[in-house]
């Protein structure tokens, strides 16, 4: 069961939008609308940002949004802020359980 | 507010069994799915397995038959046993709750994580 594919790193300047991709297969991302995204600051616990492809839990900034097309999911952060610098992980439901992406390190320039 | 707390040894000998317990407080353990997730140092997240409050389990095939997950609803605890550990099992181990009583849900509540080192 291979991990979902994410870019190792992305960067952007404050105020700019950035998008992080997460590519899987028809057996995971493409087969279900159960993609989630997590934010993890260094030494901290992962925090749920997006669930069911594009839904935000209560308390999560509306600067974070999610979408999906075929076997690829995307997390978009609008109006980058310094506090957004963190690692981001996607995950997808599969019949064999949950599959995570390898993670993307976001640097705010 | 539901909180999760992992507990267990921080050091395990190679070939031995890693045993961790997650205690659920502030809410019910019933009618939810509960997972174990780990993160090796400097690396990404890896789902280990889940258990439902009824005792139904599923685990990552990558662990083959090394994983056992159990639940004690009377104590509001669920546990992970990982046998025949090697240095590759060194990681921060998290317990987490599935957001609603659906196995396919995201993990909305996480424990603080516990570092387990496999070394002689």
CSV table of C-alpha atoms in Angstrom, one decimal:
chain,number,residue,atom,x,y,z
A,1,UNK,CA,0.0,0.0,0.0
A,2,UNK,CA,2.0,3.0,-1.3
A,3,UNK,CA,1.7,6.4,0.3
A,4,UNK,CA,-0.2,9.2,-1.5
A,5,UNK,CA,2.2,11.4,-3.5
A,6,UNK,CA,2.7,15.0,-2.3
A,7,UNK,CA,5.5,17.5,-3.3
A,8,UNK,CA,8.2,17.5,-0.7
A,9,UNK,CA,8.2,21.2,-0.3
A,10,UNK,CA,6.4,24.3,-1.5
A,11,UNK,CA,6.9,28.0,-0.7
A,12,UNK,CA,5.2,31.3,-1.0
A,13,UNK,CA,5.3,34.9,0.1
A,14,UNK,CA,2.9,36.3,2.7
A,15,UNK,CA,-0.5,37.2,1.1
A,16,UNK,CA,0.0,34.9,-1.8
A,17,UNK,CA,-2.1,31.7,-2.4
A,18,UNK,CA,-0.5,28.3,-2.6
A,19,UNK,CA,-1.8,24.9,-3.5
A,20,UNK,CA,-0.5,21.5,-2.3
A,21,UNK,CA,-1.4,18.5,-4.4
A,22,UNK,CA,-1.9,14.9,-3.3
A,23,UNK,CA,-2.0,12.2,-5.9
A,24,UNK,CA,-3.4,8.7,-5.5
A,25,UNK,CA,-5.3,6.2,-7.5
A,26,UNK,CA,-8.8,5.1,-8.3
A,27,UNK,CA,-8.6,2.8,-5.2
A,28,UNK,CA,-8.2,5.7,-2.8
A,29,UNK,CA,-8.6,9.4,-3.7
A,30,UNK,CA,-10.4,8.7,-7.0
A,31,UNK,CA,-12.8,6.2,-5.5
A,32,UNK,CA,-14.1,8.1,-2.4
A,33,UNK,CA,-14.8,11.6,-1.3
A,34,UNK,CA,-13.0,11.0,2.0
A,35,UNK,CA,-9.9,13.0,1.6
A,36,UNK,CA,-8.6,14.9,4.7
A,37,UNK,CA,-5.8,17.3,5.2
A,38,UNK,CA,-3.7,17.9,8.4
A,39,UNK,CA,-1.4,20.6,9.5
A,40,UNK,CA,1.6,19.8,11.8
A,41,UNK,CA,3.9,22.4,13.2
A,42,UNK,CA,7.3,21.2,14.4
A,43,UNK,CA,7.0,19.1,17.5
A,44,UNK,CA,3.3,19.4,17.6
A,45,UNK,CA,0.3,17.2,17.1
A,46,UNK,CA,-1.3,17.1,13.7
A,47,UNK,CA,-4.4,19.2,13.4
A,48,UNK,CA,-7.4,18.4,11.1
A,49,UNK,CA,-7.8,21.2,8.5
A,50,UNK,CA,-10.1,19.6,5.9
A,51,UNK,CA,-12.3,16.5,5.8
A,52,UNK,CA,-14.5,14.9,3.2
A,53,UNK,CA,-12.5,16.7,0.4
A,54,UNK,CA,-13.6,20.2,1.1
A,55,UNK,CA,-15.2,20.6,4.5
A,56,UNK,CA,-13.6,22.6,7.3
A,57,UNK,CA,-14.0,21.7,11.0
A,58,UNK,CA,-15.3,24.4,13.2
A,59,UNK,CA,-12.5,26.9,14.1
A,60,UNK,CA,-10.4,26.3,11.0
A,61,UNK,CA,-9.7,29.5,9.0
A,62,UNK,CA,-11.6,29.8,5.8
A,63,UNK,CA,-8.3,30.6,4.1
A,64,UNK,CA,-7.9,26.8,3.9
A,65,UNK,CA,-9.9,25.0,1.2
A,66,UNK,CA,-9.9,21.6,-0.4
A,67,UNK,CA,-10.9,20.1,-3.7
A,68,UNK,CA,-10.5,17.0,-5.7
A,69,UNK,CA,-10.3,16.0,-9.4
A,70,UNK,CA,-10.1,12.4,-10.4
A,71,UNK,CA,-7.2,10.9,-8.5
A,72,UNK,CA,-5.7,14.1,-7.2
A,73,UNK,CA,-6.8,16.2,-4.2
A,74,UNK,CA,-5.6,19.7,-3.5
A,75,UNK,CA,-5.3,22.0,-0.5
A,76,UNK,CA,-5.3,25.7,-1.2
A,77,UNK,CA,-4.2,28.3,1.3
A,78,UNK,CA,-5.2,31.8,0.4
A,79,UNK,CA,-3.5,34.8,1.8
A,80,UNK,CA,-0.4,33.0,3.2
A,81,UNK,CA,0.6,34.0,6.8
A,82,UNK,CA,3.8,33.3,8.6
A,83,UNK,CA,1.9,31.0,11.0
A,84,UNK,CA,1.0,28.7,8.1
A,85,UNK,CA,4.6,27.5,7.9
A,86,UNK,CA,4.3,23.9,8.8
A,87,UNK,CA,4.1,20.3,7.4
A,88,UNK,CA,0.9,19.3,5.6
A,89,UNK,CA,-0.4,15.8,5.1
A,90,UNK,CA,-3.2,14.5,3.0
A,91,UNK,CA,-5.0,11.3,3.7
A,92,UNK,CA,-7.6,9.1,2.0
A,93,UNK,CA,-10.0,6.4,3.1
A,94,UNK,CA,-9.5,3.1,1.3
A,95,UNK,CA,-11.1,-0.3,1.9
A,96,UNK,CA,-7.8,-1.4,3.5
A,97,UNK,CA,-7.8,1.6,5.9
A,98,UNK,CA,-6.4,5.1,5.9
A,99,UNK,CA,-3.6,6.1,3.6
A,100,UNK,CA,-1.4,9.2,4.2
A,101,UNK,CA,0.6,11.3,1.9
A,102,UNK,CA,4.3,11.7,2.5
A,103,UNK,CA,3.9,15.2,3.6
A,104,UNK,CA,4.7,18.7,2.2
A,105,UNK,CA,6.8,21.3,4.0
A,106,UNK,CA,5.4,24.7,3.5
A,107,UNK,CA,7.9,27.6,3.8
A,108,UNK,CA,6.6,31.2,4.0
A,109,UNK,CA,9.3,33.4,2.5
B,1,UNK,CA,-14.1,18.0,25.6
B,2,UNK,CA,-12.7,14.7,24.6
B,3,UNK,CA,-9.0,14.2,25.3
B,4,UNK,CA,-6.7,11.3,24.5
B,5,UNK,CA,-3.6,10.3,26.4
B,6,UNK,CA,-1.1,7.6,25.3
B,7,UNK,CA,0.9,5.7,27.9
B,8,UNK,CA,3.5,3.0,27.8
B,9,UNK,CA,7.3,2.3,27.8
B,10,UNK,CA,9.5,4.7,26.0
B,11,UNK,CA,12.1,2.1,25.3
B,12,UNK,CA,11.5,-1.4,23.9
B,13,UNK,CA,14.1,-4.1,23.2
B,14,UNK,CA,14.5,-5.4,19.6
B,15,UNK,CA,12.3,-8.5,18.9
B,16,UNK,CA,10.1,-7.7,21.9
B,17,UNK,CA,6.5,-6.4,21.9
B,18,UNK,CA,5.6,-2.7,22.0
B,19,UNK,CA,2.6,-2.1,24.1
B,20,UNK,CA,0.7,1.2,24.4
B,21,UNK,CA,-2.6,2.3,25.9
B,22,UNK,CA,-4.7,5.3,25.0
B,23,UNK,CA,-7.1,6.6,27.6
B,24,UNK,CA,-10.2,8.5,26.5
B,25,UNK,CA,-11.5,11.2,28.9
B,26,UNK,CA,-14.2,13.9,28.7
B,27,UNK,CA,-16.4,11.8,26.5
B,28,UNK,CA,-17.6,8.3,25.6
B,29,UNK,CA,-15.4,5.7,24.0
B,30,UNK,CA,-18.6,4.0,22.7
B,31,UNK,CA,-19.8,4.3,19.1
B,32,UNK,CA,-16.6,5.6,17.7
B,33,UNK,CA,-13.7,4.3,15.7
B,34,UNK,CA,-10.2,4.8,17.3
B,35,UNK,CA,-6.9,4.6,15.5
B,36,UNK,CA,-3.2,4.3,16.1
B,37,UNK,CA,-0.9,6.3,13.9
B,38,UNK,CA,2.8,6.6,14.1
B,39,UNK,CA,5.5,9.0,12.8
B,40,UNK,CA,9.2,8.0,12.7
B,41,UNK,CA,11.6,10.8,13.5
B,42,UNK,CA,11.7,13.3,10.6
B,43,UNK,CA,9.3,11.4,8.5
B,44,UNK,CA,5.6,11.3,7.7
B,45,UNK,CA,2.5,9.8,9.2
B,46,UNK,CA,1.6,6.1,9.0
B,47,UNK,CA,-1.7,4.6,9.9
B,48,UNK,CA,-1.4,1.5,11.9
B,49,UNK,CA,-4.9,0.3,12.6
B,50,UNK,CA,-8.3,1.0,14.1
B,51,UNK,CA,-10.8,-0.5,16.5
B,52,UNK,CA,-14.5,0.2,16.9
B,53,UNK,CA,-16.1,0.2,20.3
B,54,UNK,CA,-17.6,-3.1,19.6
B,55,UNK,CA,-14.2,-4.6,19.1
B,56,UNK,CA,-14.1,-4.7,15.3
B,57,UNK,CA,-10.5,-4.1,14.1
B,58,UNK,CA,-8.6,-3.5,10.9
B,59,UNK,CA,-4.9,-2.9,10.4
B,60,UNK,CA,-2.4,-1.7,7.8
B,61,UNK,CA,-1.3,-4.7,5.7
B,62,UNK,CA,2.3,-3.3,5.9
B,63,UNK,CA,2.4,-4.6,9.5
B,64,UNK,CA,1.3,-8.1,8.4
B,65,UNK,CA,0.3,-10.0,11.6
B,66,UNK,CA,2.4,-8.0,14.1
B,67,UNK,CA,-0.4,-5.7,15.2
B,68,UNK,CA,-3.1,-6.4,17.8
B,69,UNK,CA,-5.5,-3.7,18.8
B,70,UNK,CA,-7.9,-4.2,21.7
B,71,UNK,CA,-10.4,-2.1,23.7
B,72,UNK,CA,-11.7,-2.0,27.2
B,73,UNK,CA,-14.8,0.2,27.2
B,74,UNK,CA,-15.2,-0.2,31.0
B,75,UNK,CA,-11.9,1.7,31.4
B,76,UNK,CA,-12.3,3.9,28.4
B,77,UNK,CA,-9.1,2.6,27.0
B,78,UNK,CA,-7.8,1.0,23.8
B,79,UNK,CA,-4.5,-0.6,23.3
B,80,UNK,CA,-1.8,-1.4,20.7
B,81,UNK,CA,0.5,-4.3,20.7
B,82,UNK,CA,3.2,-4.4,18.0
B,83,UNK,CA,5.3,-7.6,18.1
B,84,UNK,CA,8.8,-8.4,16.9
B,85,UNK,CA,9.9,-4.8,16.8
B,86,UNK,CA,13.0,-3.5,15.2
B,87,UNK,CA,14.7,-0.1,15.0
B,88,UNK,CA,12.4,0.7,12.1
B,89,UNK,CA,9.5,0.8,14.6
B,90,UNK,CA,11.1,3.7,16.5
B,91,UNK,CA,8.5,6.5,16.2
B,92,UNK,CA,6.1,8.8,17.9
B,93,UNK,CA,2.9,6.9,18.4
B,94,UNK,CA,-0.4,8.7,18.4
B,95,UNK,CA,-3.9,7.6,19.2
B,96,UNK,CA,-6.7,9.4,17.4
B,97,UNK,CA,-10.5,9.5,17.2
B,98,UNK,CA,-12.4,9.1,13.9
B,99,UNK,CA,-14.5,12.3,13.6
B,100,UNK,CA,-17.9,10.6,13.7
B,101,UNK,CA,-19.0,6.9,14.0
B,102,UNK,CA,-17.9,6.1,10.5
B,103,UNK,CA,-14.7,4.2,9.7
B,104,UNK,CA,-14.0,6.4,6.8
B,105,UNK,CA,-13.8,9.6,8.8
B,106,UNK,CA,-10.9,11.9,9.4
B,107,UNK,CA,-9.1,12.0,12.7
B,108,UNK,CA,-10.4,15.0,14.6
B,109,UNK,CA,-8.9,14.4,18.1
B,110,UNK,CA,-5.3,13.2,18.7
B,111,UNK,CA,-3.4,12.3,21.7
B,112,UNK,CA,-0.1,14.2,22.5
B,113,UNK,CA,1.9,11.3,21.1
B,114,UNK,CA,4.5,9.1,22.9
B,115,UNK,CA,8.0,8.5,21.6
B,116,UNK,CA,9.0,4.9,21.5
B,117,UNK,CA,12.6,3.9,20.9
B,118,UNK,CA,13.5,0.4,19.9
B,119,UNK,CA,17.0,-0.3,21.1
B,120,UNK,CA,19.1,-2.7,23.2
